Coordinates of C-alpha atoms in Angstrom, one line a residue:
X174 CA -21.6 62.6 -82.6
X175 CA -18.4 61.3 -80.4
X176 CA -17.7 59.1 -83.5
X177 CA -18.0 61.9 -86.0
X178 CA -15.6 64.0 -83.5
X179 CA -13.3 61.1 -83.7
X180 CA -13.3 61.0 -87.8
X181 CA -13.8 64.7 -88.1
X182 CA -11.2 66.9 -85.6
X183 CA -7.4 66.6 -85.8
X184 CA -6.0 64.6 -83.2
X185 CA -4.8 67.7 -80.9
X186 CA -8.4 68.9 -80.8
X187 CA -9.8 70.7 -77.7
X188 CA -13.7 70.4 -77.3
X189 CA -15.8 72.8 -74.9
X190 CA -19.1 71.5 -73.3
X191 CA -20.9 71.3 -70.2
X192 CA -19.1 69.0 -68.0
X193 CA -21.6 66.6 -68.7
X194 CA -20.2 65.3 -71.6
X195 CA -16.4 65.3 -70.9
X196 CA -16.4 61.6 -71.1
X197 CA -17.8 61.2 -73.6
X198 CA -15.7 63.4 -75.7
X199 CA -12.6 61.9 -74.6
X200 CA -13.7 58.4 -74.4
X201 CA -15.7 57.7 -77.6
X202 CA -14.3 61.1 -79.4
X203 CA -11.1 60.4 -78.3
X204 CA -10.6 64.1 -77.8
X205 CA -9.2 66.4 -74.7
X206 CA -12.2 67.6 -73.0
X207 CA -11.8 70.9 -71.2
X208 CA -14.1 69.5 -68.4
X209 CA -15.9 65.8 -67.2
X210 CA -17.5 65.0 -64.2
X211 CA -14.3 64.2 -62.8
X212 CA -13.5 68.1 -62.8
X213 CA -13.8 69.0 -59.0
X214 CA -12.3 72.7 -59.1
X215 CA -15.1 74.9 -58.5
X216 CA -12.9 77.6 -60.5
X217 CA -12.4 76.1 -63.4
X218 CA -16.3 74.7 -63.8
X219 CA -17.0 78.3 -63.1
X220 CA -14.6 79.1 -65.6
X221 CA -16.6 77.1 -68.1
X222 CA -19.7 78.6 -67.8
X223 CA -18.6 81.9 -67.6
X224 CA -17.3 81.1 -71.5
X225 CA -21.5 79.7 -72.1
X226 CA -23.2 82.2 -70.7
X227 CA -21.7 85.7 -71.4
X228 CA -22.6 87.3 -74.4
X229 CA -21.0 86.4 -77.5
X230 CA -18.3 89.0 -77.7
X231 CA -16.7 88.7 -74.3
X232 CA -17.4 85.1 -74.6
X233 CA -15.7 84.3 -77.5
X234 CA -12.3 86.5 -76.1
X235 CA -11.9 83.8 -73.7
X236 CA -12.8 80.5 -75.3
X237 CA -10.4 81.3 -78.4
X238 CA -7.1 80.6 -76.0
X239 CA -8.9 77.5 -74.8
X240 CA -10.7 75.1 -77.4
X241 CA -11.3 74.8 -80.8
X242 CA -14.5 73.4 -81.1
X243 CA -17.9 73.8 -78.8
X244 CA -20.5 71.2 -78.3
X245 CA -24.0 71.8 -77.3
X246 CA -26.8 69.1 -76.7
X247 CA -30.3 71.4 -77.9
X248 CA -32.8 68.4 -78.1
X249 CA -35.5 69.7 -75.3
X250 CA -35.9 68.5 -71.7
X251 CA -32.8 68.4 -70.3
X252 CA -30.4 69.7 -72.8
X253 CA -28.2 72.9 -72.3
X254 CA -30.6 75.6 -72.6
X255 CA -32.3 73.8 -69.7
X256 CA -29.2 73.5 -67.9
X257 CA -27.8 77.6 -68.3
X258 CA -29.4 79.3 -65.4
X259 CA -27.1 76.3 -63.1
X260 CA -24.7 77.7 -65.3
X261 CA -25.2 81.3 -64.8
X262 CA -25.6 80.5 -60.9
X263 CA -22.4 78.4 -60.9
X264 CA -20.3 81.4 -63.1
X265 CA -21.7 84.2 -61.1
X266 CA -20.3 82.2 -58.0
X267 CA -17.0 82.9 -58.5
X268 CA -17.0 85.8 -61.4
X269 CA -19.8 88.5 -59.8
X270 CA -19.5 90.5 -63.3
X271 CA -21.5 87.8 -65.2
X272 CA -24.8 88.8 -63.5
X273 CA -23.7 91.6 -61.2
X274 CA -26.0 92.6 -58.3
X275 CA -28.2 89.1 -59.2
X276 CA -26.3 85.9 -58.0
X277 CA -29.2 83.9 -58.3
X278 CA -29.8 85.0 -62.0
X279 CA -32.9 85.8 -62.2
X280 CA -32.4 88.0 -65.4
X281 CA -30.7 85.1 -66.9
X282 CA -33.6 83.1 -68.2
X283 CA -36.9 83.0 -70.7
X284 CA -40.3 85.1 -69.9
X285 CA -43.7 83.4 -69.5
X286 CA -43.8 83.6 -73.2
X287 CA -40.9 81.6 -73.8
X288 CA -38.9 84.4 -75.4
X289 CA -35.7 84.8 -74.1
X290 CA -34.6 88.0 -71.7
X291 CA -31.9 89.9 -73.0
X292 CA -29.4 88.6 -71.1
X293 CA -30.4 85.2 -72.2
X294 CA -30.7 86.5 -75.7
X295 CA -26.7 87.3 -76.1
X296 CA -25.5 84.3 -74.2
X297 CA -22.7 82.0 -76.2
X298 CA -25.3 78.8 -75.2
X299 CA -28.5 80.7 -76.5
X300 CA -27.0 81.6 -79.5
X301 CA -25.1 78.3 -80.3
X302 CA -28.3 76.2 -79.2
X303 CA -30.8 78.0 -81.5
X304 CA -28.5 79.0 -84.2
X305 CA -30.9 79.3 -87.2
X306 CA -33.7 77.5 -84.9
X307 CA -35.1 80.7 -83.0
X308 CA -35.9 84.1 -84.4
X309 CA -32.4 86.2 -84.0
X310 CA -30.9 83.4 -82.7
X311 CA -27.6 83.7 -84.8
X312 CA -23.7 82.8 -83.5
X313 CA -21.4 85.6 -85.6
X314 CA -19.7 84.1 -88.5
X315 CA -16.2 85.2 -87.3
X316 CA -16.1 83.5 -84.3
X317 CA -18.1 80.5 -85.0
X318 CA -19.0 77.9 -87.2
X319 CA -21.4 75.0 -87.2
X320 CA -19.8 71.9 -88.6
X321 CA -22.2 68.9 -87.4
X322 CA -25.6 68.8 -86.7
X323 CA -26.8 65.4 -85.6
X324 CA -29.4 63.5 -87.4
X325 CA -32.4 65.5 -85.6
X326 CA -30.3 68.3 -84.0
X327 CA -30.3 67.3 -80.4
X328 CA -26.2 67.8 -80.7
X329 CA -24.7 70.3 -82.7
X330 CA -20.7 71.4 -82.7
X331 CA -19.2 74.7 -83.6
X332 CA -15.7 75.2 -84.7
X333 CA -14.2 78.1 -82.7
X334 CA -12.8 80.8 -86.0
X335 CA -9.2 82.2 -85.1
X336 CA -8.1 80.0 -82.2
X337 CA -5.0 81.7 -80.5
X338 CA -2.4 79.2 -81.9
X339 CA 0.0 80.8 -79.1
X340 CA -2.2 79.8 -75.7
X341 CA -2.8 76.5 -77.9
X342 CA 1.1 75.9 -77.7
X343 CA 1.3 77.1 -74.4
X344 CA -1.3 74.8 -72.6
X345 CA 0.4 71.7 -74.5
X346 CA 3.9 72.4 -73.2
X347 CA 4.5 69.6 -70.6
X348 CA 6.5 72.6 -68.8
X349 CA 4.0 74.4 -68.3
X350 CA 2.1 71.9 -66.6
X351 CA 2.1 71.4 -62.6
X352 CA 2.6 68.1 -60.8
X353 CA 2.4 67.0 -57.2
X354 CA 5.7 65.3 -57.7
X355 CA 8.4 64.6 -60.1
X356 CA 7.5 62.2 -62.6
X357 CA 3.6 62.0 -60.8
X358 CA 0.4 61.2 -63.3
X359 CA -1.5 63.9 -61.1
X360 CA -0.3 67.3 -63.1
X361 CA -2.8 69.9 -63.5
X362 CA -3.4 72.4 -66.4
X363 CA -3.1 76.1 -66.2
X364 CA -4.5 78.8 -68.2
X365 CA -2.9 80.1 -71.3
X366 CA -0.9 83.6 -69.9
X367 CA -3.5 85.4 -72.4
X368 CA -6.1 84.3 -69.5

């Protein structure tokens, strides 16, 4: 997957997952990460699942000025699906509007049936984890498209459609970046204005 990222995506690629795999993308993929487990801003992880588990729509307005592909592990026990009501919880923390009234998420999940609630249902990480797998389960064809699927599907990548060429530019503009100190290695991103 890392490999095929590597082969695959232009150099100046920007790949959305869980923080999870933020070292891997930038190690073996040799691609900018929007998150690893080195990320310790509370905001910004919030940030990032706020983009997986909104609905599609609203979703989509805010990963478009931040990456141009998304990767999702959907192999079973322990993959993202598994992982989304942290993600929920860890959104909600800092943006109420994700699950408003319900910080702990509790619509944000799958009945004793395993279908998923409604909530669940629209979510970016539903739809991109059982794209063509699950009954419904289908990203829209203008904002996403699958490009890998690995060997048995436990990874699969989407290219973000219609990427907002402008926040692109903006984010990569070393003067838009903020250091500690002249000339320091320690210079945090900012958002794209559009954000």
């Amino acid at each position: 997957t890392y490999e095929w990222l590597k082969k695959e995506t232009p150099q100046d690629a920007r790949v959305m997952a869980w923080w999870d795999y933020g070292y891997q993308i930038t190690g073996i993929g040799n691609r900018t990460s929007i998150a690893d487990g080195n990320t310790w801003n509370h905001e910004h992880i919030a940030t990032l699942a706020r983009c997986l588990v909104l609905p599609e729509k609203r979703a989509y307005k805010i990963i478009r000025h931040l990456a141009d592909y998304v990767l999702v592990w959907a192999g079973g026990r322990g993959d993202d699906l598994a992982k989304s009501p942290h993600m929920c919880r860890i959104g909600t923390s800092v943006y109420p509007d994700i699950s408003p009234n319900d910080p702990t998420c509790q619509q944000f999940g799958f009945y004793q049936d395993r279908t998923p609630t409604p909530m669940m249902a629209k979510s970016v990480i539903y739809k991109l984890h059982s794209h063509n797998k699950a009954p419904g389960a289908q990203v829209n064809p203008k904002y996403f498209k699958e490009v890998y699927s690995s060997k048995y599907g436990l990874v699969r990548i989407f290219k973000v459609l219609n990427i907002s060429k402008e926040s692109k530019e903006w984010v990569a503009n070393p003067e838009n970046k903020v250091c500690d100190a002249p000339g320091s290695w320690y210079c945090s991103g900012r958002y794209p204005k559009a954000l």
